[in-house]
Coordinates of C-alpha atoms in Angstrom, one line a residue:
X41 CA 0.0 0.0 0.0
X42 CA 2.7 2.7 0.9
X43 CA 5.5 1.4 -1.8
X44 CA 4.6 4.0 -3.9
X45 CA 5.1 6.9 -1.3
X46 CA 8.7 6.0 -1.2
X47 CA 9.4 6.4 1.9
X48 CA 12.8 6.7 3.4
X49 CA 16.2 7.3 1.6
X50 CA 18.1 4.3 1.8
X51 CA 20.3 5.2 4.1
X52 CA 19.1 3.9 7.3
X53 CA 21.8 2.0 9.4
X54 CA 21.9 -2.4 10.1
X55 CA 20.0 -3.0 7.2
X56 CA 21.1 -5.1 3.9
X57 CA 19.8 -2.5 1.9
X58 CA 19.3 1.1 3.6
X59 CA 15.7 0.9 3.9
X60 CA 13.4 1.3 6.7
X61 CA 14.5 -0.7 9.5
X62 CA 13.0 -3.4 11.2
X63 CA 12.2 -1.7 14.7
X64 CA 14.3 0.9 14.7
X65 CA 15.4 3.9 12.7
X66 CA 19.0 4.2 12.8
X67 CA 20.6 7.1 11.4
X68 CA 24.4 8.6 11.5
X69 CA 24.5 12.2 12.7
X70 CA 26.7 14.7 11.0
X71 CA 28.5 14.3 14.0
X72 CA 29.4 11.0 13.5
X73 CA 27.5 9.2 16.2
X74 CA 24.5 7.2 15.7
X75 CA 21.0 8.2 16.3
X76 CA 18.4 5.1 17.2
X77 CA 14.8 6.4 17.7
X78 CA 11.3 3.8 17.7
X79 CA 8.0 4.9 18.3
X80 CA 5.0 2.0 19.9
X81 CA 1.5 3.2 21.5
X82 CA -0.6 0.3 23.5
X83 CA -4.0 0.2 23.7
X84 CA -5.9 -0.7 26.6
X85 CA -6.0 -4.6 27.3
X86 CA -5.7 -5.2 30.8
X87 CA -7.3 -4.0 33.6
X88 CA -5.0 -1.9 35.9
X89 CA -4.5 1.4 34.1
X90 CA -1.1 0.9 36.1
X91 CA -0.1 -2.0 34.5
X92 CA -1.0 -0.6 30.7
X93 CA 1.8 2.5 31.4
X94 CA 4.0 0.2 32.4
X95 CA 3.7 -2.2 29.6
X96 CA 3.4 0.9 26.8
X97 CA 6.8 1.4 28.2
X98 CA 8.1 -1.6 27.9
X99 CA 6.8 -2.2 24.7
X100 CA 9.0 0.9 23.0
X101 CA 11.8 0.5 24.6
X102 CA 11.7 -3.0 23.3
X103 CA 12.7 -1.6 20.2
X104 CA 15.9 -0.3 21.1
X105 CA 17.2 -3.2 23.2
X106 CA 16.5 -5.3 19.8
X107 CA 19.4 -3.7 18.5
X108 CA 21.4 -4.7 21.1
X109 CA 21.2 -1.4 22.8
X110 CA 21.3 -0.6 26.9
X111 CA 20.9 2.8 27.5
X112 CA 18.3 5.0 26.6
X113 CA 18.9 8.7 26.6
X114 CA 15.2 10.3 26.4
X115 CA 11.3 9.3 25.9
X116 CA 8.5 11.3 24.4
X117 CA 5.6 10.0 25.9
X118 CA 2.9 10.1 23.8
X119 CA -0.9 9.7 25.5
X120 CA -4.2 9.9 24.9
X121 CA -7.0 10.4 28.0
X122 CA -10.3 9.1 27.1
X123 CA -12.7 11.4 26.8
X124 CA -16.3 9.2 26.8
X125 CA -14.8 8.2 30.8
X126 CA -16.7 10.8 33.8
X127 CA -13.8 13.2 34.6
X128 CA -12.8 11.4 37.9
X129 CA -12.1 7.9 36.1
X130 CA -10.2 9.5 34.1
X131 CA -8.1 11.3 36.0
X132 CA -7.3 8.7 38.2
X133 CA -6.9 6.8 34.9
X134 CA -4.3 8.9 33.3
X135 CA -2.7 9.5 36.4
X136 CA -2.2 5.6 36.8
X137 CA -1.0 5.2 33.2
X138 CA 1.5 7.8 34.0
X139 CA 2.6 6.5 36.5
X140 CA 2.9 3.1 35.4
X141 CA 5.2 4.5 32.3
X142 CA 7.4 6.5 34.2
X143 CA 7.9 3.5 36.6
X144 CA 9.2 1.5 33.7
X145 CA 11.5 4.3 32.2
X146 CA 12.8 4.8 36.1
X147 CA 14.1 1.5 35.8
X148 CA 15.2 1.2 32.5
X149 CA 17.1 4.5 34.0
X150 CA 15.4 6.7 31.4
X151 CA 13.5 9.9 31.6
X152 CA 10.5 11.4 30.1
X153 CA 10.8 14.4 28.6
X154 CA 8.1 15.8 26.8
X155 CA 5.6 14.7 24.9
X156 CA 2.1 15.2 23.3
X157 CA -1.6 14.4 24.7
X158 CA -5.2 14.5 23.1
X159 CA -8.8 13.4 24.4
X160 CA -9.6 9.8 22.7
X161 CA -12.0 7.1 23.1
X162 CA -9.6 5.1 24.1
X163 CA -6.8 5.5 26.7
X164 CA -3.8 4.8 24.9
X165 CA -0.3 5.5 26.2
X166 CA 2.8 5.0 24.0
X167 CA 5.6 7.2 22.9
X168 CA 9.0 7.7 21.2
X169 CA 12.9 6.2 22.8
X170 CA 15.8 7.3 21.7
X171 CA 20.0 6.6 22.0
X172 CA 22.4 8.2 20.6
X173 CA 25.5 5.6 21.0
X174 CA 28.7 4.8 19.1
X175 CA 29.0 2.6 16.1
X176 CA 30.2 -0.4 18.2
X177 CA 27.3 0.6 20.8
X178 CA 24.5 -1.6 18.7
X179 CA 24.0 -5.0 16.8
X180 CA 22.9 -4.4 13.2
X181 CA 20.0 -6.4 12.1
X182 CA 21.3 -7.7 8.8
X183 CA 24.3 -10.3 10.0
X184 CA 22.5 -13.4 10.9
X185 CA 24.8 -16.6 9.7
X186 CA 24.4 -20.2 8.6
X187 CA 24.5 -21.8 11.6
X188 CA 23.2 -19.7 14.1
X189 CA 20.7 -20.8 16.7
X190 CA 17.6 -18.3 17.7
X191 CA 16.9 -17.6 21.1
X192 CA 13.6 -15.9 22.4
X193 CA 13.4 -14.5 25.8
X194 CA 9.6 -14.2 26.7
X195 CA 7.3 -16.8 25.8
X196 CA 4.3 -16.8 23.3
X197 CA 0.4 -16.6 23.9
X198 CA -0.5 -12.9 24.9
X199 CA -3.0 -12.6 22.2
X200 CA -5.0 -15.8 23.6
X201 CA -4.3 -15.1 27.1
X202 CA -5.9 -11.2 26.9
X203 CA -9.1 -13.1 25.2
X204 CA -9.5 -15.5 27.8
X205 CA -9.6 -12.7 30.4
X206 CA -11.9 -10.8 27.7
X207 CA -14.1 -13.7 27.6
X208 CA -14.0 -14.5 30.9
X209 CA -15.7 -11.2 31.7
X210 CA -17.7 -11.0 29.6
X211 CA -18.8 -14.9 30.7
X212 CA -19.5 -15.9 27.0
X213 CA -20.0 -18.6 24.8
X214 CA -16.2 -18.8 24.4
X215 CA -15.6 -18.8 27.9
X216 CA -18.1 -21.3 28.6
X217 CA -16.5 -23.5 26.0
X218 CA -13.3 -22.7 27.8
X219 CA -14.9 -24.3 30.8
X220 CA -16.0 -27.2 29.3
X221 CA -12.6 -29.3 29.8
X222 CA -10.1 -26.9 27.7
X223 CA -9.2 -24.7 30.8
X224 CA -9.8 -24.2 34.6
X225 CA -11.2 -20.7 35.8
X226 CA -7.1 -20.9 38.0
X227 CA -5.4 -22.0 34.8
X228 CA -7.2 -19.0 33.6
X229 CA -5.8 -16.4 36.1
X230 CA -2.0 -18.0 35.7
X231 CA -2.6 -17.5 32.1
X232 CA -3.2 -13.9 32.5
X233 CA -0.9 -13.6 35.1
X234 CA 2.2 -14.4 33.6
X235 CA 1.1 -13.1 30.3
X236 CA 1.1 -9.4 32.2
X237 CA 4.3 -10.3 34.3
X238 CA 5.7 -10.8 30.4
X239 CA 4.4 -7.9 28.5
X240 CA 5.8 -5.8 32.1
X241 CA 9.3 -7.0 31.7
X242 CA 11.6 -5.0 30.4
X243 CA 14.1 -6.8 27.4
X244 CA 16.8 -4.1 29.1
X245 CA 18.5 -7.1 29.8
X246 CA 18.6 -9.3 26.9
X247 CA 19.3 -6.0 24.9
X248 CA 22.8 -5.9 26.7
X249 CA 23.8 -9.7 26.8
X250 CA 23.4 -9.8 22.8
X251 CA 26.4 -7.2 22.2
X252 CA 28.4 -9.3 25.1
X253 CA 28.0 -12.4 23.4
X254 CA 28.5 -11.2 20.1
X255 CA 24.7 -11.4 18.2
X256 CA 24.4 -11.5 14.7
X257 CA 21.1 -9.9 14.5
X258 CA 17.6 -9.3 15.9
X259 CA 14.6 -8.3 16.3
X260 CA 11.3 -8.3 18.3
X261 CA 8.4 -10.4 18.2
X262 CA 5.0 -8.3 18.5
X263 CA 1.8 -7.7 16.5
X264 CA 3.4 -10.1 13.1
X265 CA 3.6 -12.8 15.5
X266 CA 6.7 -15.0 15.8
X267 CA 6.9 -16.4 12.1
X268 CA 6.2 -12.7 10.7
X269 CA 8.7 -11.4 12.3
X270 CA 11.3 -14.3 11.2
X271 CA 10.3 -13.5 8.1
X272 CA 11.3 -9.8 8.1
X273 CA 14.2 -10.6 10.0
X274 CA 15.4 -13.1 7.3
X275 CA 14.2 -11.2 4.6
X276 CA 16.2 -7.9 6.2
X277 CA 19.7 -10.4 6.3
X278 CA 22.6 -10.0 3.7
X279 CA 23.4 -13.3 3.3
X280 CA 20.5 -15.5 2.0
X281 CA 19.3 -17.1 4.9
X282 CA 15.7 -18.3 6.3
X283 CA 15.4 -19.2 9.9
X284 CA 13.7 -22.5 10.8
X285 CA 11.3 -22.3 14.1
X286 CA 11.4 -25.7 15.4
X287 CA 10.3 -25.0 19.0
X288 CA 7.5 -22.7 20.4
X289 CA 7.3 -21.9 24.3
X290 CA 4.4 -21.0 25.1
X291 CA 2.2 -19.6 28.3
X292 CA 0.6 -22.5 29.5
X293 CA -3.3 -23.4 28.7
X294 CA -2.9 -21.2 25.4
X295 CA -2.2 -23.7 22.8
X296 CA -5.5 -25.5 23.8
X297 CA -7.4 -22.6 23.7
X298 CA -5.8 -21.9 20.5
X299 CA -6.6 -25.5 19.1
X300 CA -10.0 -25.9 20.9
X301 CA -11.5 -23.2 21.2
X302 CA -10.8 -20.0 18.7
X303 CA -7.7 -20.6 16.0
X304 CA -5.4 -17.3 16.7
X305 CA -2.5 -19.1 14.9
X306 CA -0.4 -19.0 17.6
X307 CA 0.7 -22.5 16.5
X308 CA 1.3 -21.1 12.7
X309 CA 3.7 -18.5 14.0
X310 CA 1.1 -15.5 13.6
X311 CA -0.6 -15.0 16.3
X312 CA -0.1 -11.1 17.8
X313 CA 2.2 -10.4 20.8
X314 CA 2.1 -7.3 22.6
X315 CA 5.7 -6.1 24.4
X316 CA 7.1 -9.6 23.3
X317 CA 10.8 -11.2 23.5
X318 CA 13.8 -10.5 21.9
X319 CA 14.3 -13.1 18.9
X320 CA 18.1 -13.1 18.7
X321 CA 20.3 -15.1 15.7
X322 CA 23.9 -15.8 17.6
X323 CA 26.1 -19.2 17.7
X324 CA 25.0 -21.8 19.7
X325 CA 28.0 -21.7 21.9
X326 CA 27.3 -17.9 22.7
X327 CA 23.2 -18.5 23.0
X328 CA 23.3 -21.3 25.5
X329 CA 25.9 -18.6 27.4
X330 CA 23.0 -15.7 26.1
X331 CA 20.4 -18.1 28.5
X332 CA 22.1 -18.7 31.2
X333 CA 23.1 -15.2 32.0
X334 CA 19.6 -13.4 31.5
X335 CA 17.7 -16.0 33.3
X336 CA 20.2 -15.2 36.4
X337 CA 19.7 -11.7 35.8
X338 CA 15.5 -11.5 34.9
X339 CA 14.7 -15.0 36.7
X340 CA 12.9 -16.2 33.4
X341 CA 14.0 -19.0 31.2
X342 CA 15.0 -18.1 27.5
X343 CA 14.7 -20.7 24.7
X344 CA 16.9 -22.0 21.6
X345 CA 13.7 -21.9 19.3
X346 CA 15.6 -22.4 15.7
X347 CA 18.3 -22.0 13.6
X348 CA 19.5 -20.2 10.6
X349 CA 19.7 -22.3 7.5
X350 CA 20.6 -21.0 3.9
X351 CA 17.9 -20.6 1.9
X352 CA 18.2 -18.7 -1.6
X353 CA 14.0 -17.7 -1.2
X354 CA 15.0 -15.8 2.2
X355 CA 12.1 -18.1 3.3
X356 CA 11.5 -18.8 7.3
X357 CA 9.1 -21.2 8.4
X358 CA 7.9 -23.1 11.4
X359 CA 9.3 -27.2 10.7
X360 CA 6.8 -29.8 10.3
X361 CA 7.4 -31.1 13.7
X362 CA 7.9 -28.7 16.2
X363 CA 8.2 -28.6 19.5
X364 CA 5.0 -26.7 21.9
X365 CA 6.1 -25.8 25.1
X366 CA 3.6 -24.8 28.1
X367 CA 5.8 -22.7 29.9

């Protein structure tokens, strides 16, 4: 739809070709340094106004620690009040959203500083991280290598989790279904519960270890779902490569939902994340280092999902017989 706008200049940074960039756009200053800016906005889909800040926050910066970045220098916030709430939800609302945001950029040791904010019908909260860093301060997304492994750092299943919690409250047909031998009503809760404690946590981490141990390239995996976005990763690469899925960890109780209830193709590879994990290409050798380290340092497991193979059609895919994991 927008290839005929021609967008961009081709002469973005840690891509094959200058274009766009995956997650990022990455830009030399006349200066010399380099200047990595994102933009994300999250709509509302849990129920603590709290937690939706908090996970708006960690959803942008996600962005930046995919390119293997640490720190970042400065965040727009970008938020919208809802305007069909009475005025003292949604104060207390927007206070809580706030709040939640800058609590994520505290510890991400970040600041806000500025922004923009309209009346909506939704409350949405979102905004716009940037780093300014050296040239050997980020991982380029277009270096992946025959042979590599890929690792992902949260697991899959937000999309299903949310509409269990959706259904649940709305105590529907689907929910009902969900009852009848798919789920429990406390497999329900742990669903949502670690789906929030996932979309919360920041990928500060992970975006640290991969220049340590020497990543190739990455990404992360949100709204294309884990297979789209090994598709634009391999499709971004300069060598011809595709990256074979052959394992997908997933929060427990989603893949039955998924199969027995309402098909979000989580199992295809395309079912929508929100503030998802880092999908890293590295050596195996360094990866198995890569877990070890950020589960000491977050307390949550990371996986060796696939591998990079060489494939002329820069085709990904998820293999015939992969591996679900209720995590």
């Amino acid at each position: 739809m927008l290839k005929d706008l021609h967008l961009g200049d081709g002469n973005n940074l840690g891509t094959a070709d200058g274009r766009i960039a995956l997650d990022c756009s990455i830009r030399e200053t006349r200066q010399g340094h380099v200047c990595i800016s994102t933009t994300d906005f999250f709509f509302p889909l849990v129920d603590s106004p709290y937690m939706q800040g908090r996970i708006g926050a960690a959803n942008v910066l996600s962005d930046l620690y995919a390119e293997g970045v640490e720190y970042c220098d400065f965040v727009l916030m970008l938020l919208a009040a809802c305007r069909d709430m009475p005025e003292e939800q949604r104060t207390i609302c927007t206070k809580e959203m706030v709040r939640g945001f800058r609590e994520a950029c505290d510890e991400a040791e970040t600041t806000v500083t500025g922004g923009q904010t309209v009346l909506n019908p939704w409350p949405i909260i979102g905004g716009v991280a940037t780093s300014v860093v050296s040239k050997d301060e980020f991982v380029p997304s277009d270096g992946a290598q025959v042979g590599d492994v890929v690792v992902l750092t949260k697991p899959l299943g937000t999309q299903v989790a949310v509409n269990v919690h959706q259904w649940r409250h709305q105590d529907n047909s689907y929910w009902k279904w969900c009852l009848a031998g798919v789920i429990t009503e406390e497999a329900a809760d742990n669903m949502m519960h670690e789906a929030v404690c996932a979309m919360a946590r920041l990928n500060r981490n992970g975006g640290k270890l991969m220049l340590k141990y020497g990543a190739h390239a990455g990404t992360d995996v949100t709204g294309f779902g884990i297979l789209g976005h090994a598709q634009n990763l391999s499709d971004n690469q300069i060598a011809a490569v595709g990256l074979d899925i052959h394992t997908l960890p997933c929060i427990a109780g989603t893949p039955e939902v998924n199969d027995q209830v309402m098909d979000f193709r989580l199992l295809k590879g395309y079912s929508a994340e929100t503030s998802g994990g880092l999908m890293v290409c590295m050596s195996e050798e360094s990866a198995r280092e890569f877990c070890k380290e950020l589960e000491e340092r977050d307390g949550c497991k990371s996986w060796i999902i696939g591998r990079v193979v060489e494939n002329a059609e820069r085709k990904s895919r998820i293999v015939a017989d992969v591996k679900v994991l209720s995590v």
